[in-house]
Amino acid sequence: MKKKVFMYGLCLLGTLCTLSAKEKKGQLLYKDAKVPVEQRVEDLLSRMTLEEKVLQLNQYTLGRNTNVNNIGEAVKEIPAEIGSLIYFDRTPNLRNHMQKKAVEESRLGIPVLFGYDAIHGFRTIYPISLGQACSWNPELVEQACAVSAQEARMSGVDWTFSPMIDVARDPRWGRVAEGYGEDPYTNGVFAAASVRGYQGDDLSAEDRIAACLKHYVGYGASEAGRDYVYTEISGQTLWDTYLLPYEMGVKAGAATLMSSFNDISGVPGSANHYIMTEVLKERWGHEGFIVSDWGAIEQLKNQGLAATKKEAAMRAFNAGLEMDMMSHAYDRHLQELVEEGKVSMAQIDESVRRVLRLKFRLGLFERPYTPLTTEKERFFRPQSRATAGELAAESMVLLKNANGVLPLTNVKKIAVVGPMAKNGWDLLGSWCGHGKDTDVEMLYNGLAAEFKDKAELRYAAGCKQDGDDRSGFAEAVEAARWSDVVVLCLGEKMTWSGENASRSTIALPTIQEALAVALKEAGKPIVLVLSNGRPLELNRLEPICDAMLEIWQPGINGARPTAGILSGRINPSGKLAITFPYSTGQIPIYYNRRKSGRGHQGFYKDITSDPLYPFGHGLSYTEFTYGAITPSVTTLKRGEKLTVEVVVTNTGSRDGMETVHWFIADPYCSITRPVKELKHFEKQDIKAGESKTFRFDIDPEHDLSFVNGDGKRFLESGEYHILVKDQKMKIELLN
Ligand code: BGC
């Protein structure tokens, strides 16, 4: 701490000395791009009034808001000194107009930071994050985020409120679509990949934007899957499950974080000193800032933590929350709170410092305006479309393929049935940025292009996604009778998942299941194509369908990959990053649960206690045979490392891609551990007949250790298990 103060002192001294020299020449130090960022920050800070400082800590909106959950104020009179704006437009013009006001009309000319929810694409919409995780391909996710960054930055957005890395184990919660599934490590790996994709190596580049890890922390534990409610999280689970992805995202360099709405054991995320200050800033050394979720400060009143907005502002700010998104709590009360001595000037300075630091890093002082370009120059570059398609293809999970019904190599007549077949809009998924349904290729069109000259297609919607109008069933059954195979496209509306979109059951509406039952009467094989934003309850559909392909909400370019998998042009390689329960009543169900006191008892009386499809499930058109796990050593001392390898051979007749998941289990420990925990994964191309080696370098300090309820790490001697697929290997760590 002392060292830090000394450094700041030096910095300030440096600033002041250079200052006089520069200022003589008429140039303000903070405006000089050649001066190091920290000096520029200090110089600017030293010139700011309290009022100017406070405004930097606020975020309003600009443009038309399309998020129905957050119909905010219509911002007419935005102060030129505002810190940040959520930018709802998709052209640079409005931004530049506002920026001109900030740069030219404010005393110090501090540019505004423009943020937006570019969640799975800005205009080129790619699969929802839950789907992305099933690709197990972080490089591809990084590329997709880079596309999003390019489109956003060129449209006037400097900062995205993404990635969302809330571990979610209750698929009733609509926001399960937005994260990377049920596993903490998986969320962490994709957090890091997204951060790299958005931010690159240089935030000031004209095709990069700042990332924001959200919602810090524990939002995914929302009780019963209802949104915005209480979360019950023990210290142990907080560290084991919810904090890990954030730690990984922070290590990857995420510029900012967003605080969560949820109440964690009596202290909501947005007023939680432990989480925001002790953990994030003091232990992890994060130098960026935290923005509140929309209205989260004001909501502290509803949660019963503060009686007034002023008190809410004080609690949030003193806990370490730098920027107020849309509560108007900081702009109205921070100055007064400083004057009353309830908020310190030092903390105001530290918060402003963090906001300014990002503005300098983004190059906003040098290039506050976004160059004017045409939509054609900004959106849908050929490589962007290709990336969206590749990611969609790798996200898709072949859940079932009985009797080799897929691929459809010898069919001449295909009935394409269901409410999702000619539906572009819902394939986009929630939080689809500036995506439009007209950008999306519909499944029917993708199939028509794929099977052109090979098979004849006949279409019948059959029914809508919900309701009970069965008048279209007869036409659908007739098409099925005519066909060699039925491709049945069922799924969810985009509004059924995402924010404020919980469902009490994860089954598809009865009408869609009834359509499948009716089609079965035609006696033709049924290939079910599912598009949805959460795991579904499929136990009634599964026996009716010969094959099932989960395509998630794949974005604009999901139709060709779907058709390509059905035709066999593409060999599916996705694997589930989240468990598909047998039924809603099994929730919560996830692979890394803790052990039961009676493993042989405690099962449901009425249904199986196993999920329908476990974490990691996903079929291919080829066969992969695993050799034995080979360790470099089986006994090791503290300080030593080991390597484990497994050779996987493609014993089938098609080239394919395989993901190997490496799990660790600690059978006996002073704190009970999950049955197994994912610690590493790798995906490789393996040609037919070829073998590839997969390797996991294990550092016991990192991979075998565990944390306690305060994040302290321990490594105990004894037995550990390394698990791959159905193999288990023991190793021993000596004292
Ligand atoms: C959501 C956030 C989002 C913010 C801004 C909130 O309601 O919870 O995920 O980033 O709005 O749109």
CSV table of N, CA and C and ligand atoms in Angstrom, one decimal, residues 59 61 65 67 69-70 86 88 116-119 160-162 164 166 175 178 212 214-215 219 227-228 258-261 291-295 299 325-326 431 499-500, ligand 1:
chain,number,residue,atom,x,y,z
A,59,GLN,N,-23.8,6.7,-15.9
A,59,GLN,CA,-24.1,6.2,-17.3
A,59,GLN,C,-25.5,6.4,-17.6
A,61,THR,N,-28.4,6.9,-21.2
A,61,THR,CA,-28.6,6.2,-22.5
A,61,THR,C,-28.7,7.2,-23.6
A,65,ASN,N,-34.0,2.7,-27.2
A,65,ASN,CA,-33.7,1.4,-26.4
A,65,ASN,C,-34.7,0.3,-26.9
A,67,ASN,N,-34.5,-2.8,-25.5
A,67,ASN,CA,-34.6,-3.8,-24.5
A,67,ASN,C,-35.9,-3.6,-23.7
A,69,ASN,N,-37.1,-4.8,-21.1
A,69,ASN,CA,-37.0,-4.8,-19.7
A,69,ASN,C,-36.5,-3.5,-19.1
A,70,ASN,N,-35.9,-2.7,-19.9
A,70,ASN,CA,-35.2,-1.5,-19.5
A,70,ASN,C,-35.7,-0.3,-20.3
A,86,ILE,N,-25.1,4.4,-22.8
A,86,ILE,CA,-25.4,3.2,-23.5
A,86,ILE,C,-25.9,3.7,-24.8
A,88,PHE,N,-27.7,3.1,-28.2
A,88,PHE,CA,-28.7,2.2,-28.9
A,88,PHE,C,-28.7,2.4,-30.4
A,116,TYR,N,-22.6,-0.8,-25.0
A,116,TYR,CA,-23.8,-1.5,-25.6
A,116,TYR,C,-23.7,-3.0,-25.3
A,117,ASP,N,-24.9,-3.6,-25.4
A,117,ASP,CA,-24.9,-5.1,-25.2
A,117,ASP,C,-24.7,-5.8,-26.5
A,118,ALA,N,-23.5,-5.9,-27.0
A,118,ALA,CA,-23.2,-6.7,-28.1
A,118,ALA,C,-22.8,-8.1,-27.5
A,119,ILE,N,-23.8,-9.0,-27.4
A,119,ILE,CA,-23.7,-10.2,-26.6
A,119,ILE,C,-23.2,-11.4,-27.4
A,160,THR,N,-18.4,-3.3,-24.7
A,160,THR,CA,-19.6,-4.2,-24.7
A,160,THR,C,-19.8,-4.7,-23.3
A,161,PHE,N,-21.1,-5.0,-22.9
A,161,PHE,CA,-21.4,-5.6,-21.6
A,161,PHE,C,-21.4,-7.1,-21.8
A,162,SER,N,-20.3,-7.6,-22.1
A,162,SER,CA,-20.1,-9.0,-22.4
A,162,SER,C,-18.7,-9.4,-22.2
A,164,MET,N,-21.0,-12.6,-20.5
A,164,MET,CA,-21.8,-13.0,-19.3
A,164,MET,C,-21.3,-14.4,-18.9
A,166,ASP,N,-22.0,-16.1,-15.9
A,166,ASP,CA,-22.7,-16.6,-14.7
A,166,ASP,C,-22.9,-18.1,-14.8
A,175,ARG,N,-31.8,-16.7,-18.4
A,175,ARG,CA,-30.4,-16.2,-18.7
A,175,ARG,C,-29.4,-17.3,-18.8
A,178,GLU,N,-27.4,-17.1,-21.9
A,178,GLU,CA,-26.3,-16.0,-22.1
A,178,GLU,C,-24.9,-16.4,-21.6
A,212,CYS,N,-16.6,-6.6,-20.6
A,212,CYS,CA,-17.2,-6.4,-19.3
A,212,CYS,C,-17.7,-7.7,-18.8
A,214,LYS,N,-19.7,-10.1,-16.6
A,214,LYS,CA,-21.0,-9.8,-15.9
A,214,LYS,C,-21.6,-11.2,-15.6
A,215,HIS,N,-22.5,-11.2,-14.5
A,215,HIS,CA,-22.9,-10.2,-13.6
A,215,HIS,C,-22.2,-10.6,-12.3
A,219,TYR,N,-25.3,-14.4,-9.9
A,219,TYR,CA,-26.7,-14.2,-10.5
A,219,TYR,C,-27.3,-15.5,-11.0
A,227,ASP,N,-36.0,-14.7,-12.2
A,227,ASP,CA,-35.0,-13.6,-12.4
A,227,ASP,C,-35.1,-12.6,-11.3
A,228,TYR,N,-34.0,-12.0,-11.1
A,228,TYR,CA,-33.8,-10.8,-10.1
A,228,TYR,C,-34.0,-11.2,-8.7
A,258,MET,N,-19.4,-5.9,-14.5
A,258,MET,CA,-20.7,-5.3,-14.1
A,258,MET,C,-21.2,-6.0,-12.8
A,259,SER,N,-21.7,-5.2,-11.9
A,259,SER,CA,-22.1,-5.8,-10.6
A,259,SER,C,-23.5,-6.5,-10.8
A,260,SER,N,-23.8,-7.4,-10.0
A,260,SER,CA,-25.0,-8.2,-10.2
A,260,SER,C,-26.2,-7.6,-9.4
A,261,PHE,N,-27.4,-8.0,-9.8
A,261,PHE,CA,-28.6,-7.5,-9.1
A,261,PHE,C,-28.8,-8.3,-7.8
A,291,VAL,N,-19.2,-1.3,-13.4
A,291,VAL,CA,-20.4,-0.6,-13.7
A,291,VAL,C,-21.6,-1.4,-13.1
A,292,SER,N,-22.6,-0.7,-12.5
A,292,SER,CA,-23.7,-1.4,-11.9
A,292,SER,C,-24.5,-2.0,-13.0
A,293,ASP,N,-25.3,-3.0,-12.7
A,293,ASP,CA,-26.3,-3.4,-13.7
A,293,ASP,C,-27.4,-2.3,-13.7
A,294,TRP,N,-28.2,-2.4,-14.7
A,294,TRP,CA,-29.2,-1.4,-15.0
A,294,TRP,C,-30.1,-1.1,-13.7
A,295,GLY,N,-30.0,0.1,-13.2
A,295,GLY,CA,-30.8,0.4,-12.0
A,295,GLY,C,-30.5,-0.3,-10.8
A,299,GLN,N,-32.3,-0.3,-7.0
A,299,GLN,CA,-32.9,-1.5,-6.5
A,299,GLN,C,-32.5,-2.0,-5.1
A,325,MET,N,-25.2,2.7,-13.5
A,325,MET,CA,-26.0,2.6,-14.8
A,325,MET,C,-27.4,2.9,-14.5
A,326,MET,N,-27.8,4.1,-14.9
A,326,MET,CA,-29.3,4.4,-14.9
A,326,MET,C,-30.1,4.5,-13.6
A,431,TRP,N,-31.0,-11.0,-26.8
A,431,TRP,CA,-29.9,-10.1,-26.9
A,431,TRP,C,-29.2,-10.2,-28.2
A,499,GLU,N,-33.1,-12.2,-20.4
A,499,GLU,CA,-33.5,-11.6,-19.2
A,499,GLU,C,-35.0,-11.6,-18.9
A,500,ASN,N,-35.3,-11.8,-17.7
A,500,ASN,CA,-36.7,-11.7,-17.3
A,500,ASN,C,-37.6,-12.7,-18.1
B,1,BGC,C1,-29.0,-6.6,-17.8
B,1,BGC,C2,-27.6,-6.5,-18.2
B,1,BGC,C3,-27.4,-5.5,-19.4
B,1,BGC,C4,-27.9,-4.2,-18.9
B,1,BGC,C5,-27.8,-3.1,-20.0
B,1,BGC,C6,-29.6,-5.2,-17.6
B,1,BGC,O1,-31.0,-5.3,-17.4
B,1,BGC,O2,-29.1,-7.4,-16.7
B,1,BGC,O3,-27.1,-7.8,-18.6
B,1,BGC,O4,-26.0,-5.5,-19.7
B,1,BGC,O5,-29.3,-4.3,-18.6
B,1,BGC,O6,-28.6,-3.3,-21.1
